[in-house]
Amino acid sequence: MGRRRFLRRFLGLGAVLTGSLAVGGKQAMAHPAQESPPADAPWSQSIGAGVVDRPYGRPADTEASVIRRNVPWLTASAESSVSFSPLQDLHGIITPNGLFFERHHAGRPDVDPAQHKLMIHGLVERPLLLTMKDIMRFPSVSRIHFIECPANGGMNWRAAQMNSLQFSHGMVSCAEWTGVKLSTLLEETGIKNQAKWAMVEGADGAHMNRSLPLDKCLDDCLVVYAQNGEALRPEQGYPLRLVVPGWEGNVNIKWLRRIKLGEKPWHTREETSKYTDLMPDGTSRGFTWLIDAKSVVTFPCPEKPLDGPGLYEIRGLAWTGNGKVKRVDVTMDGGVNWQSARLHEPVLSKALTKFTLPWRWDGRPALVASRVIDETGYVQPTIAQLRAQRGSNSVYHNNSIQTWQVKPDGSVFNVQLA
Amino acid sequence: MYSSRKICLPIVAVLLAAGSLAGAAEPGSFGYGSVATPAQIAGWDIDARGEDGAGLPPGKGTVDRGADVYAEQCAACHGTFGEGEGRFPKLVGGVGSLRDERPEPTVGSYWPFAPTLWDYINRAMPMQAPHTLSADDVYALTAYILNLNDLVPNEFVADRNSLPKVKMRNRDNFIWTDPRPDTMTKPCMNDCANAADVRISSTAEGRNLTPRTTGPLDTMQQK
């Protein structure tokens, strides 16, 4: 822009601004907030920052509260711990990479991709050692899937404890993953007939490992290097992780370094001492990989109360390890009456699905909850139904209906119903 | 000038690769990476199988030696006698507690397989310096922790033959096939309950367990 044109435009803007301020000031006394357009804001009166001012973008400074958060009293150390996604401030089915929940068993290693390798061995015809470059040459696929820690909601097994959407449901996130199908890699090594299981292992300090049935590996598992279009974040396993669609988070091994095929499961510490479900009769369920169907109302919620009576849009998320969400029902009266919500496209298999329902709140107390039905016909249970089967010491796989109590002042609380 | 033969070769290679995408491919069709050598595999092949100890390496360790290694490497977090410091895991006790209101799952009360203990110490402990213990010391620690739990006598020597034979208390109490779905519901839409019977049985209001969700990270500890 020439200097003259710039000055002309700048001066013109100043004239308009001065005028509007003057008019606004005069008329505000007679008809507040109606007559004049709002004054030009400071950011409209100056030139903004140039490109590459932030070569890798970041959220607006005013969004600084929208972060992963932890429960400091929950775990012995931050290195073997969890953080929760701020679901109350997220608006779609994709979790931004910086807000994807974390679960580490020995902290977040910072892996050098140039040195990282994946070994595939055991009951294979041709054991392989692959570099990241090798892996990225294989035919690639991109798929959108959620990952949920089976302990998501674990703090509410016994009673309503966490007065927060972030801390009651934030150990679920969803991303577009890009990588190579595990079946492609296993066909490249060849699979011996006796092989029935795979042991998958990370390069972290805990060499975190789990056993997986070979059928699942060949069905839909992915070995991925990208998340929402960019390289995996270190917190999600950079440079390489396993994605096991619809199964509990901990089998989606991060910093994946080794896959070994065998005849039998390994019964590792993470599938015996941990990630097993203790029943009231003292027995435990092992290999409970599947994430059952679950849904939650994300607005309103304890973090996002209502602002007086009127028309609102109930919003929420639903997901199931069985495949696709078929229907979500919403109640405002604690489950006496239900209405089916609108599902928003895309409705993808083993991915978060968004639902909404308009609601005119009359200002009276309400008990808001959602209930998902998946494509297998499975219906999300109440906490009472789950406890009747599993007691309250099973820690994992609490997929029960979440009830939010709305008080007349619009505040929202996590409650459970008898 | 390229000869037609030189041009054809890459095309054939591409066709072969494309063909292999469609159906069951021959091992090595892509030819990427390198075949892992026995020495390379041995370097990473650390797993020991819980049920039968397959993969346990040579070596051995006594309860006495384990006590020394434990005092140096483990006691700061897990307590002198495995009782656990702070929120770090207890390794001992809880026998008979699994049906209680507050069960205590430990190596003695919960773990089904002894070789898993060797495998886990070897792959993940001590937390601050994993993969620094010798196989003998891992055997010794395994022997000591089993002994603390009264699962093996004082003179027990842990090795690849003895560990799979240790009978763990909770071994037969795991169901390894998932019985879910274990709840059945027909999704009722109207008058599903008597409105007067809808009662709040528990609320998170006023519990003071929830860290804040705005502003800086919370550092709250349990009251």
XYZ file of C-alpha atoms in Angstrom:
641
model
C 0.000 0.000 0.000
C 1.338 3.389 -0.946
C 1.985 5.849 1.820
C -0.716 8.188 0.634
C -3.372 5.500 0.356
C -2.407 4.230 3.765
C -2.700 7.649 5.327
C -5.997 8.312 3.598
C -7.437 5.058 4.844
C -6.079 5.594 8.330
C -7.397 9.122 8.544
C -10.761 8.062 7.153
C -11.012 5.353 9.803
C -10.189 7.925 12.462
C -12.942 10.214 11.259
C -15.536 7.446 11.354
C -14.378 6.347 14.767
C -14.524 9.828 16.255
C -17.984 10.289 14.795
C -19.356 7.048 16.140
C -17.965 7.684 19.572
C -19.530 11.088 19.691
C -22.931 9.875 18.503
C -22.803 6.862 20.782
C -22.005 9.007 23.758
C -24.885 11.365 23.122
C -27.508 8.755 22.439
C -26.448 6.295 25.101
C -28.248 8.381 27.680
C -31.557 8.143 25.864
C -31.456 4.551 24.493
C -28.582 2.607 25.962
C -27.021 -0.101 23.759
C -29.544 0.266 20.932
C -28.843 3.182 18.699
C -25.254 3.312 17.632
C -23.092 0.427 16.474
C -20.421 -0.526 18.986
C -17.306 1.594 18.881
C -14.386 0.225 16.944
C -12.364 -1.942 19.296
C -8.629 -1.352 19.775
C -7.733 -4.360 17.571
C -9.690 -2.761 14.747
C -7.681 0.449 14.959
C -4.230 -0.953 14.388
C -2.427 -3.360 12.198
C -2.036 -6.876 13.555
C 0.952 -9.174 13.819
C 2.422 -10.427 10.589
C 2.612 -13.951 9.279
C 5.083 -16.245 11.049
C 4.809 -14.041 14.128
C 3.922 -17.430 15.606
C 5.508 -19.933 13.195
C 3.731 -22.750 15.000
C 0.322 -21.363 16.007
C -1.129 -21.384 19.461
C -4.529 -20.614 20.996
C -5.562 -17.065 21.872
C -4.119 -15.860 25.169
C -7.643 -15.647 26.589
C -8.014 -19.437 26.148
C -5.206 -20.082 28.623
C -7.548 -21.983 30.969
C -8.332 -24.592 28.331
C -5.625 -27.085 29.220
C -5.131 -30.674 30.292
C -5.408 -30.917 34.061
C -4.548 -33.557 36.630
C -5.758 -34.597 40.061
C -2.610 -34.209 42.160
C -3.881 -36.339 45.036
C -4.816 -39.261 42.788
C -1.395 -40.746 42.027
C 1.934 -41.106 43.794
C 3.863 -39.252 41.124
C 3.233 -37.227 37.982
C 5.351 -39.677 35.960
C 2.956 -42.560 36.488
C -0.263 -40.654 36.217
C -3.043 -39.253 34.063
C -4.279 -35.919 32.789
C -7.746 -35.064 31.547
C -8.971 -33.322 28.371
C -11.054 -30.163 28.935
C -14.204 -31.581 27.290
C -16.225 -28.620 28.594
C -14.403 -26.299 26.187
C -14.207 -28.589 23.140
C -16.723 -28.308 20.341
C -16.355 -31.194 17.927
C -15.371 -34.831 17.655
C -11.651 -34.158 17.158
C -9.460 -33.441 20.172
C -6.777 -30.823 19.473
C -3.352 -32.430 19.783
C -2.251 -30.297 22.730
C -5.372 -31.255 24.684
C -5.406 -35.029 24.103
C -5.523 -36.761 27.504
C -2.301 -38.321 28.836
C -1.559 -41.594 30.589
C 2.072 -42.414 31.194
C 3.461 -45.371 33.117
C 7.021 -44.062 33.336
C 6.748 -40.469 32.221
C 6.919 -39.056 28.703
C 10.138 -40.083 26.972
C 11.540 -37.749 24.335
C 12.447 -40.213 21.612
C 14.866 -39.504 18.761
C 13.041 -40.681 15.619
C 16.346 -41.209 13.826
C 17.261 -43.865 16.387
C 13.811 -45.325 16.981
C 13.155 -48.791 15.552
C 10.309 -51.274 15.509
C 11.174 -54.965 15.839
C 8.671 -57.634 14.797
C 9.672 -61.168 15.745
C 8.580 -64.343 17.496
C 6.350 -66.692 15.502
C 6.960 -64.934 12.189
C 8.611 -66.179 8.995
C 10.890 -63.204 8.568
C 11.688 -61.109 11.656
C 12.053 -57.452 10.804
C 13.755 -54.357 12.124
C 12.143 -51.202 10.740
C 13.242 -47.580 10.965
C 10.747 -44.729 10.892
C 11.651 -44.156 7.247
C 10.894 -47.799 6.475
C 7.532 -47.638 8.243
C 6.489 -44.477 6.440
C 7.103 -46.138 3.056
C 4.359 -48.717 3.608
C 0.882 -47.968 2.202
C -0.726 -45.445 4.555
C -4.223 -45.173 5.975
C -5.929 -42.391 7.969
C -8.753 -43.213 10.369
C -10.610 -41.313 13.065
C -10.837 -43.189 16.381
C -11.318 -42.363 20.025
C -9.002 -43.589 22.750
C -10.402 -43.918 26.275
C -8.648 -44.972 29.455
C -10.764 -47.705 31.089
C -10.346 -45.820 34.384
C -12.247 -42.849 32.929
C -15.046 -42.350 35.452
C -13.316 -44.678 37.903
C -13.463 -42.027 40.613
C -17.271 -42.151 40.370
C -17.674 -45.940 40.810
C -18.338 -45.676 44.519
C -20.194 -42.345 44.550
C -20.398 -39.026 42.725
C -17.003 -37.563 43.587
C -15.640 -35.284 40.882
C -17.746 -32.179 40.380
C -16.456 -31.601 36.892
C -16.890 -32.850 33.340
C -13.137 -32.636 32.764
C -12.296 -34.862 35.728
C -15.238 -37.257 35.412
C -14.985 -37.917 31.647
C -11.791 -36.263 30.352
C -9.796 -39.471 29.818
C -11.324 -39.859 26.362
C -10.049 -38.098 23.260
C -10.394 -38.609 19.519
C -8.053 -37.977 16.616
C -7.417 -38.791 12.997
C -4.548 -41.279 13.044
C -2.290 -41.913 10.072
C 0.010 -44.861 9.701
C 0.175 -48.385 8.355
C -2.223 -51.212 9.076
C -0.678 -53.686 11.495
C -1.906 -56.460 9.179
C 0.291 -55.019 6.405
C 3.373 -55.224 8.645
C 2.508 -58.736 9.831
C 1.966 -59.932 6.253
C 5.394 -58.520 5.454
C 6.951 -60.618 8.229
C 4.713 -63.607 7.560
C 2.767 -65.227 10.394
C 3.485 -68.772 11.521
C 0.472 -71.035 11.980
C 0.913 -71.437 15.737
C 0.774 -67.687 16.358
C -2.370 -66.654 18.222
C -1.259 -63.645 20.292
C 0.936 -60.579 19.978
C 2.940 -58.907 22.713
C 3.260 -55.181 22.062
C 5.872 -53.139 23.924
C 6.884 -49.486 24.275
C 10.282 -47.810 24.346
C 9.448 -45.885 27.534
C 11.262 -46.517 30.799
C 8.583 -49.045 31.823
C 8.714 -50.892 28.488
C 4.944 -50.873 28.957
C 3.529 -54.016 27.351
C 0.294 -55.864 26.741
C -0.916 -59.026 25.028
C -3.387 -58.792 22.160
C -5.200 -61.561 20.272
C -3.821 -61.910 16.754
C -7.354 -61.661 15.317
C -7.693 -58.102 16.614
C -4.237 -57.197 15.286
C -5.241 -58.346 11.816
C -8.704 -56.805 11.992
C -8.268 -53.054 12.406
C -5.142 -52.159 14.416
C -2.909 -49.394 13.103
C 0.742 -48.544 13.671
C 0.610 -44.754 13.439
C 3.071 -41.903 13.172
C 0.639 -39.016 12.754
C -2.213 -37.497 14.718
C -4.600 -34.940 13.204
C -2.311 -34.455 10.244
C 0.980 -33.817 12.021
C 3.544 -36.056 13.656
C 2.349 -37.687 16.879
C 2.870 -35.578 19.972
C 5.474 -36.947 22.400
C 2.664 -37.400 24.944
C 0.864 -39.658 22.472
C 3.838 -41.831 21.624
C 6.077 -39.944 19.183
C 7.367 -41.182 16.866
C 5.248 -44.371 16.724
C 2.261 -45.811 18.551
C -0.255 -48.587 18.219
C -3.935 -47.748 17.789
C -6.326 -50.540 18.773
C -9.718 -49.133 17.753
C -12.464 -49.412 20.358
C -10.273 -51.085 22.982
C -9.072 -49.657 26.282
C -6.428 -46.959 26.092
C -3.497 -48.811 27.655
C -3.317 -51.421 24.873
C -2.671 -48.584 22.378
C 1.047 -48.856 23.200
C 2.942 -45.578 22.831
C 6.570 -45.240 21.685
C 6.018 -48.689 20.111
C 9.310 -50.557 19.733
C 8.498 -54.272 19.616
C 5.816 -56.704 18.491
C 6.332 -60.384 19.260
C 3.969 -63.115 18.109
C 3.362 -66.125 20.349
C 1.003 -68.978 21.092
C -0.310 -67.741 24.434
C -0.876 -64.447 26.235
C 1.941 -63.086 28.399
C -0.098 -62.087 31.478
C 1.993 -58.985 31.957
C 1.770 -56.837 35.071
C -0.517 -54.426 33.194
C -3.028 -57.206 32.488
C -2.954 -58.978 35.865
C -2.106 -56.619 38.724
C -3.630 -53.677 36.844
C -6.389 -53.328 34.248
C -8.303 -56.279 35.689
C -11.763 -55.778 37.168
C -12.346 -56.967 40.750
C -15.849 -58.337 41.318
C -17.770 -58.432 44.631
C -17.236 -62.209 44.963
C -13.453 -61.733 44.929
C -12.934 -63.000 41.376
C -11.444 -60.728 38.751
C -12.110 -60.282 35.081
C -9.038 -60.152 32.883
C -8.621 -59.177 29.242
C -11.601 -56.818 29.385
C -10.388 -54.831 26.400
C -13.619 -53.528 24.924
C -14.828 -50.003 25.626
C -18.594 -50.326 26.053
C -20.917 -47.648 24.710
C -20.861 -44.415 26.694
C -22.168 -40.894 26.364
C -22.098 -37.671 28.349
C -23.779 -34.280 28.176
C -20.978 -31.734 27.720
C -23.318 -28.725 28.012
C -24.591 -27.975 30.549
C -22.024 -29.378 32.958
C -20.481 -28.271 36.279
C -17.966 -26.069 34.447
C -20.633 -24.556 32.143
C -23.734 -23.634 34.155
C -26.926 -22.174 32.663
C -27.453 -18.426 32.482
C -31.129 -18.077 33.430
C -34.263 -19.639 31.920
C -34.646 -19.781 28.158
C -33.779 -21.800 25.092
C -30.563 -23.826 25.162
C -28.929 -26.486 23.070
C -28.023 -29.589 25.064
C -24.723 -30.840 23.645
C -22.838 -34.040 24.175
C -20.574 -36.807 22.948
C -21.199 -40.524 22.516
C -18.892 -43.391 21.560
C -18.687 -47.184 21.533
C -15.962 -49.752 20.989
C -18.559 -51.917 19.222
C -18.690 -49.702 16.123
C -21.117 -46.867 15.438
C -23.437 -44.930 17.696
C -27.015 -45.607 16.608
C -29.057 -43.339 18.889
C -28.690 -41.039 21.863
C -31.603 -40.246 24.184
C -31.639 -37.324 26.597
C -33.677 -36.877 29.771
C -34.261 -33.696 31.775
C -36.111 -35.382 34.634
C -33.705 -38.048 35.832
C -34.844 -40.762 33.442
C -38.640 -40.634 33.667
C -39.006 -39.388 30.095
C -36.492 -39.400 27.267
C -36.213 -37.750 23.844
C -33.902 -38.797 21.054
C -31.182 -36.269 20.262
C -29.918 -35.321 16.827
C -26.702 -37.106 15.828
C -24.273 -34.957 13.878
C -22.342 -36.249 10.892
C -19.918 -37.785 10.565
C -21.016 -40.795 12.612
C -17.884 -42.931 12.397
C -17.062 -46.366 13.732
C -15.175 -46.252 17.058
C -15.050 -42.461 17.007
C -16.613 -39.734 19.128
C -20.057 -38.768 17.847
C -21.652 -35.408 18.565
C -25.304 -35.030 19.578
C -27.523 -32.034 20.332
C -31.079 -31.394 21.486
C -32.850 -28.047 21.922
C -34.199 -27.466 25.425
C -36.300 -24.671 26.817
C -35.355 -24.464 30.481
C -38.090 -23.067 32.675
C -35.759 -22.372 35.573
C -36.935 -25.300 37.690
C -34.605 -28.005 39.055
C -33.670 -30.546 36.402
C -31.738 -33.818 36.183
C -30.094 -33.923 32.759
C -28.563 -37.121 31.385
C -27.869 -38.922 28.116
C -28.072 -42.605 27.138
C -26.452 -44.083 24.031
C -27.555 -47.138 22.072
C -24.948 -48.530 19.688
C -25.319 -50.424 16.428
C -25.256 -53.774 18.248
C -28.299 -52.709 20.281
C -26.241 -52.317 23.464
C -27.803 -49.744 25.817
C -25.682 -47.600 28.138
C -26.499 -48.721 31.714
C -27.172 -46.750 34.879
C -24.593 -46.806 37.671
C -27.089 -48.851 39.723
C -27.256 -51.501 36.985
C -23.466 -51.645 36.786
C -23.052 -51.917 40.560
C -25.632 -54.729 40.667
C -23.335 -56.734 38.370
C -19.883 -55.589 39.404
C -20.037 -53.984 42.848
C -17.992 -50.817 43.298
C -14.382 -52.025 43.460
C -13.791 -52.831 39.811
C -12.145 -49.436 39.131
C -12.327 -49.807 35.345
C -15.022 -49.668 32.663
C -17.521 -47.374 34.341
C -19.594 -46.474 31.274
C -22.700 -45.530 33.230
C -25.178 -42.774 32.450
C -23.961 -39.425 33.838
C -26.595 -37.301 35.549
C -26.128 -33.542 35.957
C -28.288 -31.811 38.554
C -29.354 -28.314 37.412
C -30.374 -26.026 40.264
C -32.752 -23.042 39.880
C -29.785 -20.651 39.838
C -28.414 -22.528 36.836
C -25.503 -24.164 38.666
C -24.758 -27.786 37.757
C -23.577 -30.689 39.940
C -22.463 -34.271 39.383
C -25.017 -36.567 41.058
C -25.983 -40.212 41.044
C -29.573 -41.456 41.251
C -30.887 -44.250 43.416
C 18.486 -42.203 -23.669
C 16.921 -44.819 -21.354
C 16.280 -48.211 -22.807
C 12.747 -49.548 -22.575
C 14.064 -52.330 -20.338
C 15.317 -49.864 -17.761
C 11.938 -48.131 -17.658
C 10.004 -51.371 -17.379
C 11.729 -52.652 -14.258
C 10.367 -50.029 -11.852
C 6.917 -50.455 -13.363
C 7.013 -54.186 -12.727
C 8.090 -53.508 -9.166
C 5.187 -51.117 -8.655
C 2.731 -53.639 -10.098
C 4.058 -56.333 -7.782
C 3.671 -54.076 -4.774
C 0.172 -53.025 -5.837
C -0.814 -56.667 -6.325
C 0.385 -57.472 -2.839
C -1.906 -54.787 -1.370
C -4.988 -56.558 -2.642
C -4.515 -60.079 -1.353
C -2.423 -62.020 1.138
C 1.104 -60.920 0.406
C 4.211 -63.021 0.484
C 6.523 -62.162 3.382
C 9.075 -59.634 2.231
C 6.963 -58.321 -0.661
C 7.790 -54.728 0.141
C 11.330 -55.500 1.161
C 11.563 -52.486 3.461
C 13.787 -52.514 6.531
C 16.209 -55.259 7.447
C 15.761 -58.803 8.647
C 16.374 -58.767 12.404
C 19.399 -60.858 13.295
C 19.369 -63.302 16.239
C 21.766 -60.974 18.084
C 19.494 -57.982 17.544
C 16.473 -59.952 18.706
C 18.317 -61.170 21.792
C 19.068 -57.597 22.748
C 15.405 -56.634 22.982
C 13.711 -59.961 23.705
C 13.200 -59.295 27.412
C 9.732 -60.669 28.083
C 9.003 -63.519 30.460
C 5.598 -65.157 30.204
C 3.557 -65.231 33.412
C 1.931 -68.617 33.164
C 4.994 -70.784 32.493
C 7.971 -68.423 32.776
C 8.921 -68.870 29.111
C 11.609 -66.309 28.349
C 13.087 -66.160 31.860
C 16.875 -65.882 31.477
C 19.624 -67.849 33.228
C 20.611 -66.590 36.664
C 19.353 -66.898 40.224
C 18.854 -64.967 43.425
C 18.289 -65.639 47.119
C 15.905 -64.034 49.597
C 18.856 -62.658 51.603
C 20.471 -61.010 48.608
C 17.051 -59.662 47.662
C 16.688 -57.992 51.068
C 19.903 -56.046 50.477
C 18.980 -54.977 46.950
C 15.479 -54.079 48.109
C 16.727 -51.821 50.927
C 18.885 -49.952 48.456
C 16.645 -49.794 45.395
C 13.023 -50.181 46.447
C 12.311 -49.332 50.087
C 12.158 -45.554 49.577
C 8.896 -45.910 47.638
C 7.546 -49.327 48.588
C 8.417 -49.204 52.322
C 10.913 -51.282 54.291
C 8.582 -54.288 54.392
C 6.596 -53.625 51.225
C 3.951 -51.599 53.025
C 4.207 -48.706 50.509
C 5.197 -45.105 51.158
C 2.602 -42.416 50.443
C 0.522 -43.470 47.464
C 3.179 -45.790 46.019
C 1.920 -49.369 45.711
C 1.925 -51.770 48.644
C 3.676 -55.000 47.699
C 2.632 -57.006 50.751
C -0.542 -57.819 52.654
C -4.219 -57.640 51.832
C -4.593 -61.421 51.869
C -8.301 -62.227 52.200
C -9.307 -58.604 51.543
C -10.557 -58.888 47.970
C -14.229 -59.053 48.951
C -13.897 -56.225 51.473
C -15.211 -52.698 51.222
C -11.605 -51.552 50.760
C -9.678 -54.404 49.106
C -5.862 -54.406 49.066
C -4.570 -56.009 45.890
C -0.853 -56.816 46.323
C 1.639 -59.400 45.062
C 0.513 -61.623 47.935
C -3.222 -61.106 47.668
C -3.791 -60.481 43.964
C -1.031 -61.316 41.476
C -1.748 -64.618 39.692
C 1.714 -65.478 38.326
C 5.174 -65.218 39.936
C 7.189 -64.873 36.669
C 5.213 -61.681 35.978
C 6.899 -60.162 39.029
C 10.343 -60.901 37.582
C 9.256 -59.535 34.212
C 7.864 -56.312 35.662
C 10.820 -55.522 37.924
C 13.132 -56.234 35.014
C 11.235 -54.069 32.520
C 10.160 -51.144 34.670
C 11.938 -50.904 38.047
C 13.371 -49.045 39.788
C 11.251 -46.264 38.372
C 14.026 -43.636 38.331
C 16.627 -45.965 36.783
C 14.937 -48.814 34.906
C 17.023 -51.548 33.236
C 19.967 -51.093 35.595
C 19.556 -54.272 37.663
C 21.294 -57.544 36.756
C 19.188 -60.628 36.051
C 20.518 -62.114 39.318
C 19.415 -59.081 41.304
C 15.968 -59.157 39.697
C 15.714 -62.838 40.697
C 16.835 -61.907 44.216
C 14.245 -59.124 44.504
C 11.546 -61.452 43.223
C 12.532 -64.024 45.853
C 12.506 -61.404 48.611
C 9.084 -59.958 47.711
C 7.572 -63.435 47.434
C 9.094 -64.225 50.826
C 7.694 -61.041 52.388
C 4.313 -62.345 51.262
C 4.906 -65.782 52.840
C 4.710 -67.402 49.428
C 8.199 -68.965 49.557
C 10.459 -70.011 52.478
C 13.559 -68.087 53.602
C 15.884 -70.472 51.780
C 14.065 -70.106 48.434
C 16.270 -69.480 45.411
C 14.522 -67.844 42.478
C 15.494 -68.957 38.982
C 13.864 -69.831 35.678
C 12.771 -73.238 36.981
C 11.571 -72.330 40.472
C 9.528 -69.204 39.725
C 6.865 -70.793 37.487
C 6.236 -73.369 40.253
C 5.366 -70.821 42.921
C 1.674 -71.178 43.653
C 0.193 -67.690 43.864
C -2.839 -67.294 46.142
C -5.126 -65.602 43.627
C -4.105 -67.657 40.603
C -7.433 -69.405 40.097
C -9.640 -66.379 40.664
C -9.260 -64.706 37.279
C -11.769 -65.110 34.479
C -9.877 -64.524 31.242
C -12.874 -64.351 28.930
C -14.841 -61.134 29.056
C -18.447 -61.790 30.178
C -19.718 -58.436 28.958
C -22.251 -57.276 27.976
C -23.454 -57.957 31.507
C -26.232 -55.388 31.616
C -29.373 -55.610 29.513
C -31.797 -52.784 29.128
C -34.654 -51.970 26.852
C -34.486 -48.242 26.233
C -37.808 -47.036 27.684
C -38.844 -43.556 26.453
C -41.847 -42.421 28.518
C -43.000 -42.834 32.104
C -40.005 -45.060 32.730
C -40.121 -44.439 36.457
C -42.371 -42.803 38.990
C -41.154 -39.205 39.196
C -41.572 -39.321 42.979
C -39.115 -42.234 43.154
C -36.290 -40.365 41.388
C -33.903 -39.622 44.223
C -30.339 -38.336 44.359
C -28.279 -40.972 46.178
C -24.966 -39.143 46.023
C -23.661 -35.758 44.996
C -20.201 -34.372 44.361
C -21.332 -30.996 45.695
C -19.307 -29.865 48.688
C -16.866 -32.798 48.654
C -13.830 -30.635 47.937
C -12.131 -33.351 45.909
C -12.206 -31.602 42.541
C -9.253 -29.495 41.429
C -10.159 -26.191 39.790
C -10.775 -26.193 36.041
C -9.920 -22.549 35.353
C -6.723 -20.598 35.948
C -3.386 -22.274 36.646
C -3.035 -25.980 37.431
C -4.246 -26.934 40.889
C -1.888 -28.545 43.408
C -4.571 -29.708 45.845
C -3.902 -32.701 48.034
C -6.591 -34.889 49.553
C -7.861 -33.602 52.880
